[in-house]
PDB file of N, CA, C and O in Angstrom:
ATOM      1  N   MET A   1       7.013 -11.000 -10.941  1.00 90.00           N
ATOM      2  CA  MET A   1       7.771 -10.327  -9.799  1.00 90.00           C
ATOM      3  C   MET A   1       7.422  -8.821  -9.824  1.00 90.00           C
ATOM      4  O   MET A   1       7.639  -8.226 -10.870  1.00 90.00           O
ATOM      5  N   ILE A   2       7.026  -8.212  -8.714  1.00 95.00           N
ATOM      6  CA  ILE A   2       6.806  -6.739  -8.752  1.00 95.00           C
ATOM      7  C   ILE A   2       8.084  -6.106  -8.444  1.00 95.00           C
ATOM      8  O   ILE A   2       8.782  -6.407  -7.449  1.00 95.00           O
ATOM      9  N   SER A   3       8.196  -4.811  -8.965  1.00 94.00           N
ATOM     10  CA  SER A   3       9.456  -3.956  -8.660  1.00 94.00           C
ATOM     11  C   SER A   3       9.019  -2.654  -8.993  1.00 94.00           C
ATOM     12  O   SER A   3       8.022  -2.171  -9.310  1.00 94.00           O
ATOM     13  N   ARG A   4       9.938  -1.667  -8.729  1.00 92.00           N
ATOM     14  CA  ARG A   4       9.702  -0.291  -8.916  1.00 92.00           C
ATOM     15  C   ARG A   4       9.435   0.158 -10.440  1.00 92.00           C
ATOM     16  O   ARG A   4       8.751   1.086 -10.697  1.00 92.00           O
ATOM     17  N   TYR A   5       9.740  -0.901 -11.177  1.00 94.00           N
ATOM     18  CA  TYR A   5       9.579  -0.633 -12.690  1.00 94.00           C
ATOM     19  C   TYR A   5       8.320  -1.354 -13.183  1.00 94.00           C
ATOM     20  O   TYR A   5       8.001  -1.222 -14.343  1.00 94.00           O
ATOM     21  N   THR A   6       7.606  -1.977 -12.342  1.00 96.00           N
ATOM     22  CA  THR A   6       6.369  -2.584 -12.769  1.00 96.00           C
ATOM     23  C   THR A   6       5.334  -1.556 -13.186  1.00 96.00           C
ATOM     24  O   THR A   6       5.111  -0.491 -12.436  1.00 96.00           O
ATOM     25  N   GLN A   7       4.516  -1.647 -14.220  1.00 96.00           N
ATOM     26  CA  GLN A   7       3.596  -0.699 -14.649  1.00 96.00           C
ATOM     27  C   GLN A   7       2.343  -0.960 -13.798  1.00 96.00           C
ATOM     28  O   GLN A   7       2.009  -2.132 -13.531  1.00 96.00           O
ATOM     29  N   PRO A   8       1.594   0.138 -13.394  1.00 96.00           N
ATOM     30  CA  PRO A   8       0.478  -0.040 -12.618  1.00 96.00           C
ATOM     31  C   PRO A   8      -0.573  -0.973 -13.067  1.00 96.00           C
ATOM     32  O   PRO A   8      -1.164  -1.785 -12.225  1.00 96.00           O
ATOM     33  N   GLU A   9      -0.730  -1.008 -14.452  1.00 96.00           N
ATOM     34  CA  GLU A   9      -1.793  -1.898 -14.910  1.00 96.00           C
ATOM     35  C   GLU A   9      -1.202  -3.407 -14.709  1.00 96.00           C
ATOM     36  O   GLU A   9      -2.171  -4.283 -14.891  1.00 96.00           O
ATOM     37  N   GLU A  10       0.028  -3.677 -14.355  1.00 97.00           N
ATOM     38  CA  GLU A  10       0.470  -5.007 -14.301  1.00 97.00           C
ATOM     39  C   GLU A  10       0.287  -5.541 -12.709  1.00 97.00           C
ATOM     40  O   GLU A  10       0.561  -6.616 -12.475  1.00 97.00           O
ATOM     41  N   LEU A  11       0.036  -4.633 -11.821  1.00 98.00           N
ATOM     42  CA  LEU A  11      -0.167  -4.818 -10.345  1.00 98.00           C
ATOM     43  C   LEU A  11      -1.271  -5.635 -10.201  1.00 98.00           C
ATOM     44  O   LEU A  11      -2.475  -5.545 -11.011  1.00 98.00           O
ATOM     45  N   PRO A  12      -1.351  -6.588  -9.336  1.00 98.00           N
ATOM     46  CA  PRO A  12      -2.508  -7.444  -9.074  1.00 98.00           C
ATOM     47  C   PRO A  12      -3.719  -6.511  -8.484  1.00 98.00           C
ATOM     48  O   PRO A  12      -3.400  -5.578  -7.959  1.00 98.00           O
ATOM     49  N   GLU A  13      -4.892  -7.006  -8.738  1.00 98.00           N
ATOM     50  CA  GLU A  13      -6.185  -6.275  -8.314  1.00 98.00           C
ATOM     51  C   GLU A  13      -6.019  -6.162  -6.544  1.00 98.00           C
ATOM     52  O   GLU A  13      -6.572  -5.212  -6.233  1.00 98.00           O
ATOM     53  N   ILE A  14      -5.638  -7.284  -5.977  1.00 98.00           N
ATOM     54  CA  ILE A  14      -5.654  -7.256  -4.625  1.00 98.00           C
ATOM     55  C   ILE A  14      -4.094  -7.278  -4.263  1.00 98.00           C
ATOM     56  O   ILE A  14      -3.453  -8.420  -4.687  1.00 98.00           O
ATOM     57  N   MET A  15      -3.534  -6.313  -3.553  1.00 98.00           N
ATOM     58  CA  MET A  15      -2.041  -6.373  -3.223  1.00 98.00           C
ATOM     59  C   MET A  15      -1.860  -6.705  -1.662  1.00 98.00           C
ATOM     60  O   MET A  15      -2.651  -6.265  -0.887  1.00 98.00           O
ATOM     61  N   THR A  16      -0.722  -7.357  -1.528  1.00 97.00           N
ATOM     62  CA  THR A  16      -0.159  -7.603  -0.198  1.00 97.00           C
ATOM     63  C   THR A  16       0.838  -6.418   0.267  1.00 97.00           C
ATOM     64  O   THR A  16       1.134  -5.768  -0.683  1.00 97.00           O
ATOM     65  N   PRO A  17       0.989  -6.414   1.522  1.00 98.00           N
ATOM     66  CA  PRO A  17       1.965  -5.359   1.949  1.00 98.00           C
ATOM     67  C   PRO A  17       3.407  -5.574   1.128  1.00 98.00           C
ATOM     68  O   PRO A  17       3.937  -4.787   0.952  1.00 98.00           O
ATOM     69  N   GLN A  18       3.736  -6.929   1.115  1.00 97.00           N
ATOM     70  CA  GLN A  18       4.953  -7.140   0.246  1.00 97.00           C
ATOM     71  C   GLN A  18       4.852  -6.515  -1.208  1.00 97.00           C
ATOM     72  O   GLN A  18       5.836  -6.014  -1.738  1.00 97.00           O
ATOM     73  N   ASP A  19       3.662  -6.694  -1.732  1.00 98.00           N
ATOM     74  CA  ASP A  19       3.726  -6.260  -3.098  1.00 98.00           C
ATOM     75  C   ASP A  19       3.861  -4.720  -3.305  1.00 98.00           C
ATOM     76  O   ASP A  19       4.604  -4.150  -4.138  1.00 98.00           O
ATOM     77  N   ILE A  20       3.246  -3.983  -2.306  1.00 98.00           N
ATOM     78  CA  ILE A  20       3.386  -2.507  -2.234  1.00 98.00           C
ATOM     79  C   ILE A  20       4.713  -2.202  -1.739  1.00 98.00           C
ATOM     80  O   ILE A  20       5.434  -1.228  -2.428  1.00 98.00           O
ATOM     81  N   ALA A  21       5.508  -2.914  -0.920  1.00 98.00           N
ATOM     82  CA  ALA A  21       6.981  -2.508  -0.560  1.00 98.00           C
ATOM     83  C   ALA A  21       7.894  -2.688  -1.866  1.00 98.00           C
ATOM     84  O   ALA A  21       8.634  -1.964  -1.973  1.00 98.00           O
ATOM     85  N   ASP A  22       7.536  -3.789  -2.482  1.00 98.00           N
ATOM     86  CA  ASP A  22       8.410  -4.111  -3.673  1.00 98.00           C
ATOM     87  C   ASP A  22       8.265  -3.039  -4.838  1.00 98.00           C
ATOM     88  O   ASP A  22       9.078  -2.568  -5.389  1.00 98.00           O
ATOM     89  N   TYR A  23       7.004  -2.557  -4.862  1.00 97.00           N
ATOM     90  CA  TYR A  23       6.603  -1.576  -5.977  1.00 97.00           C
ATOM     91  C   TYR A  23       7.162  -0.209  -5.556  1.00 97.00           C
ATOM     92  O   TYR A  23       7.552   0.656  -6.408  1.00 97.00           O
ATOM     93  N   MET A  24       7.158   0.058  -4.262  1.00 96.00           N
ATOM     94  CA  MET A  24       7.656   1.489  -3.897  1.00 96.00           C
ATOM     95  C   MET A  24       9.077   1.467  -3.516  1.00 96.00           C
ATOM     96  O   MET A  24       9.627   2.484  -3.374  1.00 96.00           O
ATOM     97  N   GLY A  25       9.553   0.192  -3.415  1.00 95.00           N
ATOM     98  CA  GLY A  25      11.149   0.251  -3.060  1.00 95.00           C
ATOM     99  C   GLY A  25      11.318   0.647  -1.521  1.00 95.00           C
ATOM    100  O   GLY A  25      12.338   1.294  -1.191  1.00 95.00           O
ATOM    101  N   VAL A  26      10.432   0.081  -0.706  1.00 96.00           N
ATOM    102  CA  VAL A  26      10.532   0.352   0.824  1.00 96.00           C
ATOM    103  C   VAL A  26      10.520  -1.117   1.391  1.00 96.00           C
ATOM    104  O   VAL A  26      10.177  -1.972   0.735  1.00 96.00           O
ATOM    105  N   THR A  27      10.615  -0.992   2.742  1.00 97.00           N
ATOM    106  CA  THR A  27      10.479  -2.333   3.459  1.00 97.00           C
ATOM    107  C   THR A  27       9.040  -2.568   3.767  1.00 97.00           C
ATOM    108  O   THR A  27       8.145  -1.625   3.665  1.00 97.00           O
ATOM    109  N   ARG A  28       8.643  -3.939   3.938  1.00 97.00           N
ATOM    110  CA  ARG A  28       7.382  -4.356   4.383  1.00 97.00           C
ATOM    111  C   ARG A  28       7.042  -3.734   5.687  1.00 97.00           C
ATOM    112  O   ARG A  28       5.784  -3.253   5.847  1.00 97.00           O
ATOM    113  N   LEU A  29       7.889  -3.582   6.606  1.00 97.00           N
ATOM    114  CA  LEU A  29       7.530  -2.674   7.763  1.00 97.00           C
ATOM    115  C   LEU A  29       6.992  -1.298   7.620  1.00 97.00           C
ATOM    116  O   LEU A  29       6.150  -0.733   8.295  1.00 97.00           O
ATOM    117  N   THR A  30       7.736  -0.606   6.612  1.00 97.00           N
ATOM    118  CA  THR A  30       7.178   0.756   6.366  1.00 97.00           C
ATOM    119  C   THR A  30       5.790   0.714   5.980  1.00 97.00           C
ATOM    120  O   THR A  30       4.926   1.459   6.359  1.00 97.00           O
ATOM    121  N   VAL A  31       5.471  -0.325   4.987  1.00 97.00           N
ATOM    122  CA  VAL A  31       4.052  -0.408   4.458  1.00 97.00           C
ATOM    123  C   VAL A  31       3.238  -0.792   5.631  1.00 97.00           C
ATOM    124  O   VAL A  31       2.131  -0.063   5.778  1.00 97.00           O
ATOM    125  N   TYR A  32       3.557  -1.655   6.595  1.00 95.00           N
ATOM    126  CA  TYR A  32       2.517  -1.765   7.798  1.00 95.00           C
ATOM    127  C   TYR A  32       2.473  -0.688   8.621  1.00 95.00           C
ATOM    128  O   TYR A  32       1.307  -0.444   9.132  1.00 95.00           O
ATOM    129  N   ARG A  33       3.381   0.299   8.784  1.00 96.00           N
ATOM    130  CA  ARG A  33       3.347   1.412   9.428  1.00 96.00           C
ATOM    131  C   ARG A  33       2.336   2.352   8.622  1.00 96.00           C
ATOM    132  O   ARG A  33       1.492   2.965   9.292  1.00 96.00           O
ATOM    133  N   LEU A  34       2.366   2.427   7.391  1.00 96.00           N
ATOM    134  CA  LEU A  34       1.468   3.141   6.649  1.00 96.00           C
ATOM    135  C   LEU A  34       0.082   2.675   6.752  1.00 96.00           C
ATOM    136  O   LEU A  34      -0.942   3.572   6.599  1.00 96.00           O
ATOM    137  N   ILE A  35      -0.118   1.452   6.862  1.00 96.00           N
ATOM    138  CA  ILE A  35      -1.422   0.938   6.928  1.00 96.00           C
ATOM    139  C   ILE A  35      -2.122   1.268   8.327  1.00 96.00           C
ATOM    140  O   ILE A  35      -3.240   1.387   8.357  1.00 96.00           O
ATOM    141  N   GLN A  36      -1.124   1.445   9.383  1.00 94.00           N
ATOM    142  CA  GLN A  36      -1.660   1.637  10.608  1.00 94.00           C
ATOM    143  C   GLN A  36      -2.201   3.000  10.844  1.00 94.00           C
ATOM    144  O   GLN A  36      -2.828   3.342  11.835  1.00 94.00           O
ATOM    145  N   ILE A  37      -1.898   3.961   9.933  1.00 95.00           N
ATOM    146  CA  ILE A  37      -2.127   5.367  10.065  1.00 95.00           C
ATOM    147  C   ILE A  37      -3.573   5.338   9.551  1.00 95.00           C
ATOM    148  O   ILE A  37      -4.059   4.864   8.590  1.00 95.00           O
ATOM    149  N   PRO A  38      -4.585   6.103  10.254  1.00 95.00           N
ATOM    150  CA  PRO A  38      -5.871   6.243   9.815  1.00 95.00           C
ATOM    151  C   PRO A  38      -5.970   6.857   8.378  1.00 95.00           C
ATOM    152  O   PRO A  38      -5.120   7.770   8.029  1.00 95.00           O
ATOM    153  N   ASN A  39      -7.035   6.415   7.579  1.00 92.00           N
ATOM    154  CA  ASN A  39      -7.076   6.961   6.249  1.00 92.00           C
ATOM    155  C   ASN A  39      -7.190   8.398   6.097  1.00 92.00           C
ATOM    156  O   ASN A  39      -6.572   8.985   5.148  1.00 92.00           O
ATOM    157  N   ASP A  40      -7.850   9.117   6.954  1.00 91.00           N
ATOM    158  CA  ASP A  40      -8.089  10.455   6.931  1.00 91.00           C
ATOM    159  C   ASP A  40      -6.839  11.286   7.309  1.00 91.00           C
ATOM    160  O   ASP A  40      -6.684  12.507   7.110  1.00 91.00           O
ATOM    161  N   LYS A  41      -5.857  10.540   7.735  1.00 91.00           N
ATOM    162  CA  LYS A  41      -4.484  11.229   8.177  1.00 91.00           C
ATOM    163  C   LYS A  41      -3.482  10.619   7.185  1.00 91.00           C
ATOM    164  O   LYS A  41      -2.185  11.034   7.414  1.00 91.00           O
ATOM    165  N   GLY A  42      -3.821  10.067   6.265  1.00 91.00           N
ATOM    166  CA  GLY A  42      -2.796   9.820   4.975  1.00 91.00           C
ATOM    167  C   GLY A  42      -2.343   8.312   4.977  1.00 91.00           C
ATOM    168  O   GLY A  42      -1.532   8.017   4.236  1.00 91.00           O
ATOM    169  N   GLY A  43      -3.015   7.385   5.670  1.00 95.00           N
ATOM    170  CA  GLY A  43      -2.606   6.071   5.768  1.00 95.00           C
ATOM    171  C   GLY A  43      -3.131   5.301   4.517  1.00 95.00           C
ATOM    172  O   GLY A  43      -4.123   5.866   3.723  1.00 95.00           O
ATOM    173  N   ILE A  44      -2.661   4.237   4.237  1.00 97.00           N
ATOM    174  CA  ILE A  44      -3.297   3.233   2.981  1.00 97.00           C
ATOM    175  C   ILE A  44      -4.219   2.726   3.438  1.00 97.00           C
ATOM    176  O   ILE A  44      -4.274   1.907   4.319  1.00 97.00           O
ATOM    177  N   PRO A  45      -5.335   2.675   2.616  1.00 97.00           N
ATOM    178  CA  PRO A  45      -6.599   2.102   2.977  1.00 97.00           C
ATOM    179  C   PRO A  45      -6.393   0.348   2.707  1.00 97.00           C
ATOM    180  O   PRO A  45      -5.787   0.256   1.638  1.00 97.00           O
ATOM    181  N   PHE A  46      -7.032  -0.350   3.624  1.00 96.00           N
ATOM    182  CA  PHE A  46      -6.612  -1.765   3.463  1.00 96.00           C
ATOM    183  C   PHE A  46      -8.002  -2.549   4.076  1.00 96.00           C
ATOM    184  O   PHE A  46      -8.764  -1.912   4.727  1.00 96.00           O
ATOM    185  N   PHE A  47      -8.051  -3.773   3.952  1.00 95.00           N
ATOM    186  CA  PHE A  47      -8.926  -4.522   4.469  1.00 95.00           C
ATOM    187  C   PHE A  47      -8.170  -5.856   5.032  1.00 95.00           C
ATOM    188  O   PHE A  47      -7.248  -6.210   4.708  1.00 95.00           O
ATOM    189  N   SER A  48      -8.943  -6.433   6.115  1.00 93.00           N
ATOM    190  CA  SER A  48      -8.213  -7.630   6.851  1.00 93.00           C
ATOM    191  C   SER A  48      -8.856  -8.810   6.328  1.00 93.00           C
ATOM    192  O   SER A  48     -10.129  -9.059   6.025  1.00 93.00           O
ATOM    193  N   VAL A  49      -8.051  -9.903   6.248  1.00 94.00           N
ATOM    194  CA  VAL A  49      -8.640 -11.287   5.818  1.00 94.00           C
ATOM    195  C   VAL A  49      -8.179 -12.245   7.044  1.00 94.00           C
ATOM    196  O   VAL A  49      -7.242 -12.309   7.444  1.00 94.00           O
ATOM    197  N   GLY A  50      -9.283 -12.526   7.618  1.00 89.00           N
ATOM    198  CA  GLY A  50      -9.126 -13.075   8.941  1.00 89.00           C
ATOM    199  C   GLY A  50      -9.748 -12.395  10.102  1.00 89.00           C
ATOM    200  O   GLY A  50     -10.286 -11.408   9.910  1.00 89.00           O
ATOM    201  N   VAL A  51      -9.856 -13.073  11.205  1.00 85.00           N
ATOM    202  CA  VAL A  51     -10.598 -12.435  12.348  1.00 85.00           C
ATOM    203  C   VAL A  51      -9.597 -12.103  13.493  1.00 85.00           C
ATOM    204  O   VAL A  51     -10.177 -11.436  14.313  1.00 85.00           O
ATOM    205  N   SER A  52      -8.384 -12.590  13.627  1.00 81.00           N
ATOM    206  CA  SER A  52      -7.469 -12.309  14.692  1.00 81.00           C
ATOM    207  C   SER A  52      -6.971 -10.950  14.376  1.00 81.00           C
ATOM    208  O   SER A  52      -6.839 -10.299  13.396  1.00 81.00           O
ATOM    209  N   LYS A  53      -6.332 -10.305  15.559  1.00 75.00           N
ATOM    210  CA  LYS A  53      -5.600  -9.088  15.379  1.00 75.00           C
ATOM    211  C   LYS A  53      -4.402  -9.168  14.360  1.00 75.00           C
ATOM    212  O   LYS A  53      -3.804  -8.202  14.057  1.00 75.00           O
ATOM    213  N   HIS A  54      -3.979 -10.493  14.172  1.00 81.00           N
ATOM    214  CA  HIS A  54      -2.782 -10.841  13.255  1.00 81.00           C
ATOM    215  C   HIS A  54      -3.336 -11.062  12.011  1.00 81.00           C
ATOM    216  O   HIS A  54      -2.595 -11.851  11.261  1.00 81.00           O
ATOM    217  N   SER A  55      -4.527 -10.746  11.495  1.00 88.00           N
ATOM    218  CA  SER A  55      -5.046 -11.136  10.234  1.00 88.00           C
ATOM    219  C   SER A  55      -4.110 -10.538   9.128  1.00 88.00           C
ATOM    220  O   SER A  55      -3.593  -9.690   9.238  1.00 88.00           O
ATOM    221  N   SER A  56      -4.336 -11.052   7.914  1.00 94.00           N
ATOM    222  CA  SER A  56      -3.534 -10.662   6.985  1.00 94.00           C
ATOM    223  C   SER A  56      -4.109  -9.380   6.369  1.00 94.00           C
ATOM    224  O   SER A  56      -5.446  -9.268   6.329  1.00 94.00           O
ATOM    225  N   LYS A  57      -3.303  -8.401   5.984  1.00 95.00           N
ATOM    226  CA  LYS A  57      -3.783  -7.204   5.462  1.00 95.00           C
ATOM    227  C   LYS A  57      -3.686  -7.307   3.824  1.00 95.00           C
ATOM    228  O   LYS A  57      -2.795  -7.870   3.387  1.00 95.00           O
ATOM    229  N   ARG A  58      -4.773  -6.778   3.272  1.00 97.00           N
ATOM    230  CA  ARG A  58      -4.763  -6.659   1.796  1.00 97.00           C
ATOM    231  C   ARG A  58      -5.194  -5.110   1.383  1.00 97.00           C
ATOM    232  O   ARG A  58      -5.906  -4.677   1.953  1.00 97.00           O
ATOM    233  N   VAL A  59      -4.681  -4.773   0.172  1.00 98.00           N
ATOM    234  CA  VAL A  59      -5.171  -3.500  -0.442  1.00 98.00           C
ATOM    235  C   VAL A  59      -5.644  -3.697  -1.827  1.00 98.00           C
ATOM    236  O   VAL A  59      -5.100  -4.372  -2.569  1.00 98.00           O
ATOM    237  N   VAL A  60      -6.853  -2.850  -2.103  1.00 98.00           N
ATOM    238  CA  VAL A  60      -7.257  -2.891  -3.517  1.00 98.00           C
ATOM    239  C   VAL A  60      -6.318  -2.051  -4.302  1.00 98.00           C
ATOM    240  O   VAL A  60      -6.080  -0.884  -3.913  1.00 98.00           O
ATOM    241  N   LYS A  61      -5.942  -2.479  -5.329  1.00 98.00           N
ATOM    242  CA  LYS A  61      -5.084  -1.741  -6.317  1.00 98.00           C
ATOM    243  C   LYS A  61      -5.653  -0.366  -6.463  1.00 98.00           C
ATOM    244  O   LYS A  61      -4.826   0.570  -6.473  1.00 98.00           O
ATOM    245  N   LYS A  62      -6.850  -0.258  -6.863  1.00 98.00           N
ATOM    246  CA  LYS A  62      -7.335   1.173  -7.243  1.00 98.00           C
ATOM    247  C   LYS A  62      -7.153   2.065  -6.077  1.00 98.00           C
ATOM    248  O   LYS A  62      -6.937   3.351  -6.220  1.00 98.00           O
ATOM    249  N   ASP A  63      -7.421   1.550  -4.768  1.00 98.00           N
ATOM    250  CA  ASP A  63      -7.289   2.415  -3.544  1.00 98.00           C
ATOM    251  C   ASP A  63      -5.785   2.602  -3.478  1.00 98.00           C
ATOM    252  O   ASP A  63      -5.488   3.893  -3.089  1.00 98.00           O
ATOM    253  N   PHE A  64      -4.825   1.814  -3.615  1.00 98.00           N
ATOM    254  CA  PHE A  64      -3.410   2.023  -3.370  1.00 98.00           C
ATOM    255  C   PHE A  64      -2.889   3.043  -4.391  1.00 98.00           C
ATOM    256  O   PHE A  64      -2.310   4.103  -4.030  1.00 98.00           O
ATOM    257  N   LEU A  65      -3.457   3.028  -5.695  1.00 97.00           N
ATOM    258  CA  LEU A  65      -2.956   3.988  -6.587  1.00 97.00           C
ATOM    259  C   LEU A  65      -3.372   5.418  -6.325  1.00 97.00           C
ATOM    260  O   LEU A  65      -2.826   6.325  -6.625  1.00 97.00           O
ATOM    261  N   ARG A  66      -4.734   5.452  -5.853  1.00 96.00           N
ATOM    262  CA  ARG A  66      -5.452   6.604  -5.578  1.00 96.00           C
ATOM    263  C   ARG A  66      -4.522   7.283  -4.375  1.00 96.00           C
ATOM    264  O   ARG A  66      -4.117   8.434  -4.361  1.00 96.00           O
ATOM    265  N   TRP A  67      -4.286   6.509  -3.261  1.00 96.00           N
ATOM    266  CA  TRP A  67      -3.538   7.021  -2.123  1.00 96.00           C
ATOM    267  C   TRP A  67      -2.202   7.415  -2.661  1.00 96.00           C
ATOM    268  O   TRP A  67      -1.562   8.488  -2.298  1.00 96.00           O
ATOM    269  N   LEU A  68      -1.407   6.676  -3.566  1.00 94.00           N
ATOM    270  CA  LEU A  68      -0.155   6.998  -4.088  1.00 94.00           C
ATOM    271  C   LEU A  68      -0.031   8.257  -4.666  1.00 94.00           C
ATOM    272  O   LEU A  68       0.652   9.355  -4.683  1.00 94.00           O
ATOM    273  N   GLU A  69      -1.282   8.463  -5.605  1.00 93.00           N
ATOM    274  CA  GLU A  69      -1.453   9.824  -6.310  1.00 93.00           C
ATOM    275  C   GLU A  69      -1.444  11.028  -5.224  1.00 93.00           C
ATOM    276  O   GLU A  69      -1.030  12.068  -5.482  1.00 93.00           O
ATOM    277  N   LYS A  70      -2.353  10.927  -4.247  1.00 91.00           N
ATOM    278  CA  LYS A  70      -2.537  11.891  -3.291  1.00 91.00           C
ATOM    279  C   LYS A  70      -1.259  12.165  -2.559  1.00 91.00           C
ATOM    280  O   LYS A  70      -1.036  13.350  -2.350  1.00 91.00           O
ATOM    281  N   GLN A  71      -0.386  11.136  -2.343  1.00 89.00           N
ATOM    282  CA  GLN A  71       0.815  11.387  -1.490  1.00 89.00           C
ATOM    283  C   GLN A  71       1.958  12.091  -2.456  1.00 89.00           C
ATOM    284  O   GLN A  71       2.387  13.026  -1.861  1.00 89.00           O
ATOM    285  N   THR A  72       1.978  11.880  -3.654  1.00 86.00           N
ATOM    286  CA  THR A  72       2.854  12.362  -4.633  1.00 86.00           C
ATOM    287  C   THR A  72       2.254  13.885  -4.931  1.00 86.00           C
ATOM    288  O   THR A  72       3.109  14.867  -5.170  1.00 86.00           O
ATOM    289  N   GLU A  73       1.052  14.169  -4.992  1.00 83.00           N
ATOM    290  CA  GLU A  73       0.632  15.577  -5.037  1.00 83.00           C
ATOM    291  C   GLU A  73       0.910  16.362  -3.931  1.00 83.00           C
ATOM    292  O   GLU A  73       1.293  17.632  -4.114  1.00 83.00           O
ATOM    293  N   ARG A  74       0.974  15.796  -2.753  1.00 78.00           N
ATOM    294  CA  ARG A  74       1.175  16.641  -1.510  1.00 78.00           C
ATOM    295  C   ARG A  74       2.707  16.715  -1.296  1.00 78.00           C
ATOM    296  O   ARG A  74       3.116  17.483  -0.490  1.00 78.00           O
ATOM    297  N   GLY A  75       3.453  15.868  -1.850  1.00 73.00           N
ATOM    298  CA  GLY A  75       4.862  15.800  -1.706  1.00 73.00           C
ATOM    299  C   GLY A  75       5.279  15.247  -0.365  1.00 73.00           C
ATOM    300  O   GLY A  75       6.442  15.599   0.095  1.00 73.00           O
ATOM    301  N   VAL A  76       4.452  14.540   0.437  1.00 62.00           N
ATOM    302  CA  VAL A  76       4.719  13.914   1.664  1.00 62.00           C
ATOM    303  C   VAL A  76       4.217  12.653   1.775  1.00 62.00           C
ATOM    304  O   VAL A  76       3.154  12.239   1.198  1.00 62.00           O
ATOM    305  N   MET A  77       5.086  11.836   2.394  1.00 58.00           N
ATOM    306  CA  MET A  77       4.764  10.394   2.738  1.00 58.00           C
ATOM    307  C   MET A  77       5.039  10.030   4.010  1.00 58.00           C
ATOM    308  O   MET A  77       6.104  10.240   4.580  1.00 58.00           O
ATOM    309  N   HIS A  78       4.012   9.800   4.826  1.00 57.00           N
ATOM    310  CA  HIS A  78       4.250   9.479   6.266  1.00 57.00           C
ATOM    311  C   HIS A  78       4.785   8.172   6.526  1.00 57.00           C
ATOM    312  O   HIS A  78       4.218   7.173   5.764  1.00 57.00           O
ATOM    313  N   ALA A  79       5.620   7.873   7.343  1.00 53.00           N
ATOM    314  CA  ALA A  79       5.926   6.312   7.775  1.00 53.00           C
ATOM    315  C   ALA A  79       6.565   6.299   9.165  1.00 53.00           C
ATOM    316  O   ALA A  79       7.147   7.375   9.628  1.00 53.00           O
TER     317      ALA A  79
END
C-alpha cells in the first residue's frame, strides 16, 4: 500500500492517479486536475491506456518524481 511514507524506490514503475494521490496525500481528483494541465505549464506527464476519452491514465515513476522535484524547487503546485 502506498502512502506519504512510501520511499520513492518502493513506488511502482507505472503509477495510477490513485497511487500518486496516496503518495502525495491529496485526492484522486486533484491528480486528475494536475494531469489535465499541459506539461509545459506544470502538469504531470502521463500516457493513456485505451482509445476512448475516458481511457485510463498512467504515469511513469521517473517522470512523476522529476515533476515532483520541479514543483518543490519552484515552491508551487497547481491544482
